Short mmCIF file of C-alpha atoms in Angstrom, two decimals:
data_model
loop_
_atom_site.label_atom_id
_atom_site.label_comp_id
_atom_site.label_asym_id
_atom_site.label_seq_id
_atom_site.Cartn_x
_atom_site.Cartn_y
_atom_site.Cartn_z
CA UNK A 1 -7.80 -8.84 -16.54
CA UNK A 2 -10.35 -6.17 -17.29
CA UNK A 3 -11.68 -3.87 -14.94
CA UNK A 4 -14.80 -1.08 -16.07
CA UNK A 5 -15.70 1.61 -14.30
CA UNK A 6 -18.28 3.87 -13.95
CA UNK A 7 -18.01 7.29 -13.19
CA UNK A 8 -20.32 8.61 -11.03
CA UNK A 9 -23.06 5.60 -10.74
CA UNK A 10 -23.44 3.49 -8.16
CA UNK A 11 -23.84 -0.23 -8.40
CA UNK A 12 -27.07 -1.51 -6.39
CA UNK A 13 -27.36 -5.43 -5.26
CA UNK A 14 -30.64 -7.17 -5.22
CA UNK A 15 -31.28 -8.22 -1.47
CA UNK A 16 -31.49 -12.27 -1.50
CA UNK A 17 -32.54 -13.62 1.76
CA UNK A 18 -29.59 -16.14 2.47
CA UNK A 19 -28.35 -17.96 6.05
CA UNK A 20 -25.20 -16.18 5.45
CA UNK A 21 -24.50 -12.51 6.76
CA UNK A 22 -21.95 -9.79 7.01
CA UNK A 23 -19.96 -9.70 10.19
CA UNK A 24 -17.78 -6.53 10.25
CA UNK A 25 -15.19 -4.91 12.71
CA UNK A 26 -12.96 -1.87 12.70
CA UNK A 27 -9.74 -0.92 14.45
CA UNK A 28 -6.56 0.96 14.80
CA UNK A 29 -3.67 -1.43 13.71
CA UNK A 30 -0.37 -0.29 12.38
CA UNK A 31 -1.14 3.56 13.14
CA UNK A 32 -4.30 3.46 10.33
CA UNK A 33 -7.70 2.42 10.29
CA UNK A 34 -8.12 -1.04 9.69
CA UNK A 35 -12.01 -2.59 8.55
CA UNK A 36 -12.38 -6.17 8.22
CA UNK A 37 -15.56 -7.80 7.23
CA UNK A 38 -16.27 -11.42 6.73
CA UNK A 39 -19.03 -13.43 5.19
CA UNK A 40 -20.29 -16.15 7.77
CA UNK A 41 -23.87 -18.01 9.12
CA UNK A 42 -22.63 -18.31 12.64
CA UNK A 43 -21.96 -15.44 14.52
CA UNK A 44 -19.37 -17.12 17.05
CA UNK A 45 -17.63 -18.20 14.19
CA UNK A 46 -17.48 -14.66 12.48
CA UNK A 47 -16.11 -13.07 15.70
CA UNK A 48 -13.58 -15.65 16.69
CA UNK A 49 -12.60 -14.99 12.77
CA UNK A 50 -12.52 -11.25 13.11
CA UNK A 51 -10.15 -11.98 16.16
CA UNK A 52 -7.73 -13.95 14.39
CA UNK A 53 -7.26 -11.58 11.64
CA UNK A 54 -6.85 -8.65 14.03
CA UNK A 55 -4.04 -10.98 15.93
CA UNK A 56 -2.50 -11.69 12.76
CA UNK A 57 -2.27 -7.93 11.66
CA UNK A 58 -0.74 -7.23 14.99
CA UNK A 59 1.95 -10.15 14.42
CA UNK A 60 2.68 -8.44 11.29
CA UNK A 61 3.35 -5.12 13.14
CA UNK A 62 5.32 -6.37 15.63
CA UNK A 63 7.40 -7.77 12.85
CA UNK A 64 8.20 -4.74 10.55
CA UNK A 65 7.58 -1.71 12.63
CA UNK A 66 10.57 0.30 13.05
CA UNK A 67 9.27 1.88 16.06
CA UNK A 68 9.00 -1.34 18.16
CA UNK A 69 11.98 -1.56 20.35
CA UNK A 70 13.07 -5.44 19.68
CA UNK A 71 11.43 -5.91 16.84
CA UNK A 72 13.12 -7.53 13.71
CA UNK A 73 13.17 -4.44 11.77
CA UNK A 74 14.63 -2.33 15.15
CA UNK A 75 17.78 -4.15 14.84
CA UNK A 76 18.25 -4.24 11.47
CA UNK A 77 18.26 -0.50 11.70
CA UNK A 78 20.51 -0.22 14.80
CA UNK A 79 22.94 -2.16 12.97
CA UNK A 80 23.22 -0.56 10.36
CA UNK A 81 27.16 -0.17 9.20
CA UNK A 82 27.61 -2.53 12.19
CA UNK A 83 26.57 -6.08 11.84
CA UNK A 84 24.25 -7.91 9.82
CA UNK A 85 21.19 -9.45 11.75
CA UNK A 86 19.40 -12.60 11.50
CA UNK A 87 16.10 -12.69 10.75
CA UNK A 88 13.10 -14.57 10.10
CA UNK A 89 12.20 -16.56 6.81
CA UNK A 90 9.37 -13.90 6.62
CA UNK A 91 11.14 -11.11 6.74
CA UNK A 92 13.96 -11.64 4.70
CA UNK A 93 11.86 -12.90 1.88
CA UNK A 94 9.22 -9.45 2.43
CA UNK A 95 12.63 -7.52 2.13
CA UNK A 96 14.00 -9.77 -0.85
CA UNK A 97 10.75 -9.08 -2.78
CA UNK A 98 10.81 -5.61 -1.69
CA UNK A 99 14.72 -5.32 -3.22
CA UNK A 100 12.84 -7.05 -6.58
CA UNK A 101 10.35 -4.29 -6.88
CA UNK A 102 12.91 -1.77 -6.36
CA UNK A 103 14.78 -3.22 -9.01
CA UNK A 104 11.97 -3.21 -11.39
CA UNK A 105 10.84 0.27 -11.05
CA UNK A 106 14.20 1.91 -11.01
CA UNK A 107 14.53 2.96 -7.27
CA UNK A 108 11.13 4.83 -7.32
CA UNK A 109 9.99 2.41 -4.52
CA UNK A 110 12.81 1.46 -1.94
CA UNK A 111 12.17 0.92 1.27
CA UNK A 112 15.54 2.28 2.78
CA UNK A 113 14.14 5.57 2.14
CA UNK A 114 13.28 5.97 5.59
CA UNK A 115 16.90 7.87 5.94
CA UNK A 116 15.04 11.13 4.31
CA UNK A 117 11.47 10.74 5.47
CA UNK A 118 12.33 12.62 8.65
CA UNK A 119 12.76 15.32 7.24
CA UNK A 120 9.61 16.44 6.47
CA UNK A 121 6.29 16.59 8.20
CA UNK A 122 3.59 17.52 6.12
CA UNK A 123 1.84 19.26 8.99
CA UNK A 124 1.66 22.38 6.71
CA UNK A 125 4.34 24.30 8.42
CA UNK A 126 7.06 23.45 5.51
CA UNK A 127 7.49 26.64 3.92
CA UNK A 128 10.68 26.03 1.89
CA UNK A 129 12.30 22.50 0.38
CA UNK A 130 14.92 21.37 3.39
CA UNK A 131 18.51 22.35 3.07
CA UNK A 132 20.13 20.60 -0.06
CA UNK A 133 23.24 19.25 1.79
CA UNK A 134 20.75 17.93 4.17
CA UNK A 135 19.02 15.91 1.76
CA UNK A 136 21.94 15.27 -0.08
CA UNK A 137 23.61 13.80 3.35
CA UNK A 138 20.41 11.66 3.61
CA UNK A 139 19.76 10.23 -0.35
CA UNK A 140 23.59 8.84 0.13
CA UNK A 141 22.10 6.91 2.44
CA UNK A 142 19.32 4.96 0.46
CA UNK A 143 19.25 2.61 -1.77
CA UNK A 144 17.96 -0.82 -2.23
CA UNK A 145 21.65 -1.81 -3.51
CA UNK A 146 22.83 -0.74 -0.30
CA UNK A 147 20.59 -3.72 1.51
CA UNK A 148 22.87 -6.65 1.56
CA UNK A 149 20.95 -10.06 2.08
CA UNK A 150 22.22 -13.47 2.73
CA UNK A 151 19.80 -15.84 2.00
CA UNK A 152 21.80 -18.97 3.71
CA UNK A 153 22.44 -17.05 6.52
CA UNK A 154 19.20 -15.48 6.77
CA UNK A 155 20.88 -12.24 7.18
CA UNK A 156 20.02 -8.62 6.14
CA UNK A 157 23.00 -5.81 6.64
CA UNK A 158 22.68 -2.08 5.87
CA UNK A 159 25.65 -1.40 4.45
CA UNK A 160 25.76 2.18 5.58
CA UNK A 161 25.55 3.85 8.83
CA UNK A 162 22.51 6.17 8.81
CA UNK A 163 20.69 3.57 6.66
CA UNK A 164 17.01 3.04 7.66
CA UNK A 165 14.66 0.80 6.26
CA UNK A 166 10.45 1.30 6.60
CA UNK A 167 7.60 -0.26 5.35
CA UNK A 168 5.15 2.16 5.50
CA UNK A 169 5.03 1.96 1.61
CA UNK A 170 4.44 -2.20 1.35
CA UNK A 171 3.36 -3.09 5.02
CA UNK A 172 0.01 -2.29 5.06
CA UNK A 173 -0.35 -4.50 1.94
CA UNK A 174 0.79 -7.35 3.28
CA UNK A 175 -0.70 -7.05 6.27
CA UNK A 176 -4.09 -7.25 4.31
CA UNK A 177 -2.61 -10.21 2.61
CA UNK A 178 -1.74 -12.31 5.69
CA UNK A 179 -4.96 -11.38 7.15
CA UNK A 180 -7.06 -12.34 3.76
CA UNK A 181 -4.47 -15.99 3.89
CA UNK A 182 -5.69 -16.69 7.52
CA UNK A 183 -9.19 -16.16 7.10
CA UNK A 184 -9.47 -18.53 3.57
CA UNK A 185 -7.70 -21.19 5.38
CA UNK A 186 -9.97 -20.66 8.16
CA UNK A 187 -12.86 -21.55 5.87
CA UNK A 188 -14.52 -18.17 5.32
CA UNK A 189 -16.13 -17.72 1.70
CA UNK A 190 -15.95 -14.47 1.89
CA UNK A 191 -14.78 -10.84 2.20
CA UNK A 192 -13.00 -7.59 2.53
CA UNK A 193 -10.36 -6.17 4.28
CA UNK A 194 -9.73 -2.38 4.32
CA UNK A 195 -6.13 -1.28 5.04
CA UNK A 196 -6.68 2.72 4.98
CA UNK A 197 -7.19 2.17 1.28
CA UNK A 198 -5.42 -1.16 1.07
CA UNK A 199 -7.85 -3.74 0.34
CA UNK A 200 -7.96 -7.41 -0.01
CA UNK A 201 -11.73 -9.25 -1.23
CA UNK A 202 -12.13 -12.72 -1.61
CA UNK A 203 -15.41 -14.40 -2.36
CA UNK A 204 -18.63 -12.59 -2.67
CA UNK A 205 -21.71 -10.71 -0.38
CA UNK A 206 -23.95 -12.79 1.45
CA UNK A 207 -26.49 -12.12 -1.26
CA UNK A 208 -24.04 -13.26 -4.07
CA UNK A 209 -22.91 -9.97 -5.38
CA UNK A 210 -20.07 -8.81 -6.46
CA UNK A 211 -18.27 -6.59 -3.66
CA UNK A 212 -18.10 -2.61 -4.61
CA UNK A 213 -15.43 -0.74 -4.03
CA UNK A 214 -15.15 3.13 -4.62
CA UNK A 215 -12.21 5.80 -5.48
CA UNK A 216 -12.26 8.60 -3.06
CA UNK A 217 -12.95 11.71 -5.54
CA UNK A 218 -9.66 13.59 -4.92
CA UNK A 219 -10.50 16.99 -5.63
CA UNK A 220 -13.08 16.76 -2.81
CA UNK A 221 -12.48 13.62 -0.39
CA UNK A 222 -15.99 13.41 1.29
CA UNK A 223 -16.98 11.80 -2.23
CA UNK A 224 -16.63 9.07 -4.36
CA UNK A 225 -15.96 9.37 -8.26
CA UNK A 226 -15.81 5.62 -9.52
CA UNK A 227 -17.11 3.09 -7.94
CA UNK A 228 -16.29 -0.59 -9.08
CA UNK A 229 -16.92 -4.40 -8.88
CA UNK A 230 -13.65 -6.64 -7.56
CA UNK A 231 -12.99 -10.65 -6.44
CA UNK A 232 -10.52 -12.43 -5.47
CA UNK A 233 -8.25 -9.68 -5.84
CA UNK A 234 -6.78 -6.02 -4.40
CA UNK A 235 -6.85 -2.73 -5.03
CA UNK A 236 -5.02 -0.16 -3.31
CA UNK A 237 -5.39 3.67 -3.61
CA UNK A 238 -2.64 6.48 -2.63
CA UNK A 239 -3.57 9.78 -2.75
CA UNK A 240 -2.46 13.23 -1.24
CA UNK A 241 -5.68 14.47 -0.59
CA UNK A 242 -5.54 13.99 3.33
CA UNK A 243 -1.64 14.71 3.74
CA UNK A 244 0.36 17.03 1.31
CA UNK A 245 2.13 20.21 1.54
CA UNK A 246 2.72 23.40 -0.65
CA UNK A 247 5.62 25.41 -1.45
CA UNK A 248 5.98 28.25 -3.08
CA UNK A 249 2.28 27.62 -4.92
CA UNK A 250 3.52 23.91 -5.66
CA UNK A 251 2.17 20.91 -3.99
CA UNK A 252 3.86 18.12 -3.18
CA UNK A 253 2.60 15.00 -1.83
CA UNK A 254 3.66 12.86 1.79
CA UNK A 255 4.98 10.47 -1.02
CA UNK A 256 8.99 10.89 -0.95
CA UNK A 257 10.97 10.12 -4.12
CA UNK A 258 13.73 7.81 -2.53
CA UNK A 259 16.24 8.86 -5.70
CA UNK A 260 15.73 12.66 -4.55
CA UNK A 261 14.55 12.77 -1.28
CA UNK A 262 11.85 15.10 -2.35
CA UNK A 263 8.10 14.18 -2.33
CA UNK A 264 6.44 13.29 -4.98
CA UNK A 265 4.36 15.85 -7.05
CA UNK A 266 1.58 15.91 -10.96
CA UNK A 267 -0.58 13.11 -9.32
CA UNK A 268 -3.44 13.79 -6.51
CA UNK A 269 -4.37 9.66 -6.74
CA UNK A 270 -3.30 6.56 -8.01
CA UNK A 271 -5.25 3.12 -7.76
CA UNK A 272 -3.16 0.30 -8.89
CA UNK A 273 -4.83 -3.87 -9.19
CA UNK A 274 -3.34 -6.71 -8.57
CA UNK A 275 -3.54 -10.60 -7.21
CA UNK A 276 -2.53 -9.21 -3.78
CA UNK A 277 -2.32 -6.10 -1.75
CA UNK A 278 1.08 -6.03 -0.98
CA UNK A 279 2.16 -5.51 -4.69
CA UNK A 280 -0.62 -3.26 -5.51
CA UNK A 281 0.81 -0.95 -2.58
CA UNK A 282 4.36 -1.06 -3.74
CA UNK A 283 3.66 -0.30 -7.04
CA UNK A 284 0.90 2.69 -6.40
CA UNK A 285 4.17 4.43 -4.31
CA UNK A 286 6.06 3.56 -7.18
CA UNK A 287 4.15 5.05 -9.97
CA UNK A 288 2.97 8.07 -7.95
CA UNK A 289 6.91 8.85 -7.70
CA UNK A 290 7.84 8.27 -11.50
CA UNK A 291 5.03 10.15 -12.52
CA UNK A 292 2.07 9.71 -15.08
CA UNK A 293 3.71 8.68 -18.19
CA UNK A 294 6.62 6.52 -16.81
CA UNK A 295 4.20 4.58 -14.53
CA UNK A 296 1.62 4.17 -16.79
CA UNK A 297 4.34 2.74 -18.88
CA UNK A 298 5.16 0.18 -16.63
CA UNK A 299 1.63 -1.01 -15.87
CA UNK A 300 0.84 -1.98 -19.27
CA UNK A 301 4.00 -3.84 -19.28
CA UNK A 302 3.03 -6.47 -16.29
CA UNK A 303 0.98 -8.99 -16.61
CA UNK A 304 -2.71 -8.85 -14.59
CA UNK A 305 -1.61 -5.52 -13.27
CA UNK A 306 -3.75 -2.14 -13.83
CA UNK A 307 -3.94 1.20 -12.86
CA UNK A 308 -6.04 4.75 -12.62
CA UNK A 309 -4.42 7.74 -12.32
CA UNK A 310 -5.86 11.31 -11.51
CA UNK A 311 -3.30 14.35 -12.09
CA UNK A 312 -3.23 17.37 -10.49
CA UNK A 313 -5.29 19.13 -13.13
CA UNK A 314 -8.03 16.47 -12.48
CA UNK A 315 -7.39 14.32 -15.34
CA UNK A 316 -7.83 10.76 -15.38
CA UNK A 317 -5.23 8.51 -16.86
CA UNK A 318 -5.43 4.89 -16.85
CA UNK A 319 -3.81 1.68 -18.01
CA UNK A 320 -4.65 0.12 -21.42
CA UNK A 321 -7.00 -2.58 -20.02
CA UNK A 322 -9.11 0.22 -18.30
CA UNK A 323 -12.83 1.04 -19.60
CA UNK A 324 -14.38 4.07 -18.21
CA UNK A 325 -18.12 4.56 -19.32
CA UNK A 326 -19.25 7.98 -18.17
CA UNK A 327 -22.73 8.71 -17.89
#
């Protein structure tokens, strides 16, 4: 899989008059922005399709949010040390694959870290790194080892007390997913679904075009540096452009290093590709922790699986089936 880019052009589509059109609606879902756009000739048809993916991304949340009181998640984490708690098929496998990621970039993505990511903010008012008994009272308490699932049972037990698991790194992914999977059995041809920078395309514009998808120029967010063609596939971008923090002259980004419990710092944006969203998100966490080298590394070793890196310096770095024309 080969993806070219093109540094500051822009690709423009030929208008062909066709029956179908672009239906689009945005909303708040999970705590981020969600825009969902589907190709369609009947407008009833596009809205009551809209609808469904909205309901689905809301089914999703109700699923994995740790802040839902009697939600799946919820009791996981109020067991923790306690009891394990049955779960749904869904679930337990999101968490299984979750474990296998975890696995496969050495702990850089785990999604128990949510036993450190209280501790910071990013609201700018962090002045110094927290307390290092703190965070070493609260790294004791991740790790994807510590997650102990019973696939007969259906079970999933934190071994720990003060274990927390969160899928703010992987949910948003595969809430794009499920929402993309409802829609193509639905019948839709086509089209894209944002995630805050998660995104999901199937099919192609009413006029036959590829969809276009840009990188947020990190260095100065109101602009785009690449833009890019994509089907039938996802992209997701992390950055720390919109939430980081600085101390003493360093910056750090809002992405937490589950092996240290500090955040993440020598990339301002990675994009990762993949077949779907939900991987794509994982791994972008993952290789903004382990840094430009190491994840770059692991990229070219998976199959149909790219990436595009920006450093803190403003250099670009990317994957060895990445072409960048500049112009």
């Amino acid at each position: 899989m080969k993806k070219i880019l093109v540094l500051f052009s822009f690709v423009l589509s030929s208008c062909i008059l066709s029956a179908q059109q672009l239906y689009s609606e945005s909303s708040i879902l999970m705590g981020s922005s969600f825009n969902i756009s589907v190709v369609a000739e009947d407008e009833e048809f596009a809205k009551e399709s809209l609808a469904l993916a909205k309901e689905e991304i809301v089914r999703i949340e109700k699923l994995i949010s740790s802040w839902i009181q009697g939600s799946e998640t919820s009791k996981i984490n109020q067991n923790a040390g306690v009891a394990a708690v049955k779960v749904s098929k869904e679930l337990f496998d999101l968490i299984y694959r979750a474990q296998q990621i975890s696995k496969l970039t050495s702990g850089a993505f785990d999604i128990s870290f949510a036993a450190v990511g209280k501790l910071w903010e990013f609201d700018g008012r962090e002045s110094q790194m927290p307390d290092q008994e703190i965070l070493n009272a609260s790294i004791v308490n991740i790790g994807h080892h510590l997650i102990e699932l019973n696939e007969e049972a259906s079970t999933v037990f934190l071994l720990k007390k003060g274990m927390r698991i969160g899928f703010g790194a992987i949910g948003k992914g595969y809430a794009a997913d499920r929402a993309k999977q409802v829609l193509v059995e639905r019948g839709v041809v086509g089209g894209i679904i944002n995630a805050s920078g998660d995104m999901n395309t199937w099919g192609t514009k009413p006029d036959g075009s590829s969809w276009t998808i840009g990188i947020v120029n990190p260095m100065n967010n109101k602009k785009v540096f690449s833009w890019f063609s994509l089907e039938h596939d996802a992209v997701v971008t992390s950055g720390d452009y919109e939430k980081f923090t600085q101390i003493n002259g360093e910056r750090y980004s809002h992405i937490i290093d589950p092996r240290t419990g500090i955040p993440a710092k020598g990339i301002v944006s990675c994009t990762v590709f993949a077949g779907k969203a939900e991987l794509a998100d994982a791994l972008a966490t993952a290789v903004f922790v382990m840094g430009k080298e190491a994840g770059l590394f692991l990229i070219n070793q998976l199959p149909n699986i790219e990436a595009i890196l920006i450093d803190d310096s403003g250099m670009i770095h990317r994957s060895k089936n990445i072409e960048i024309e500049e112009n």
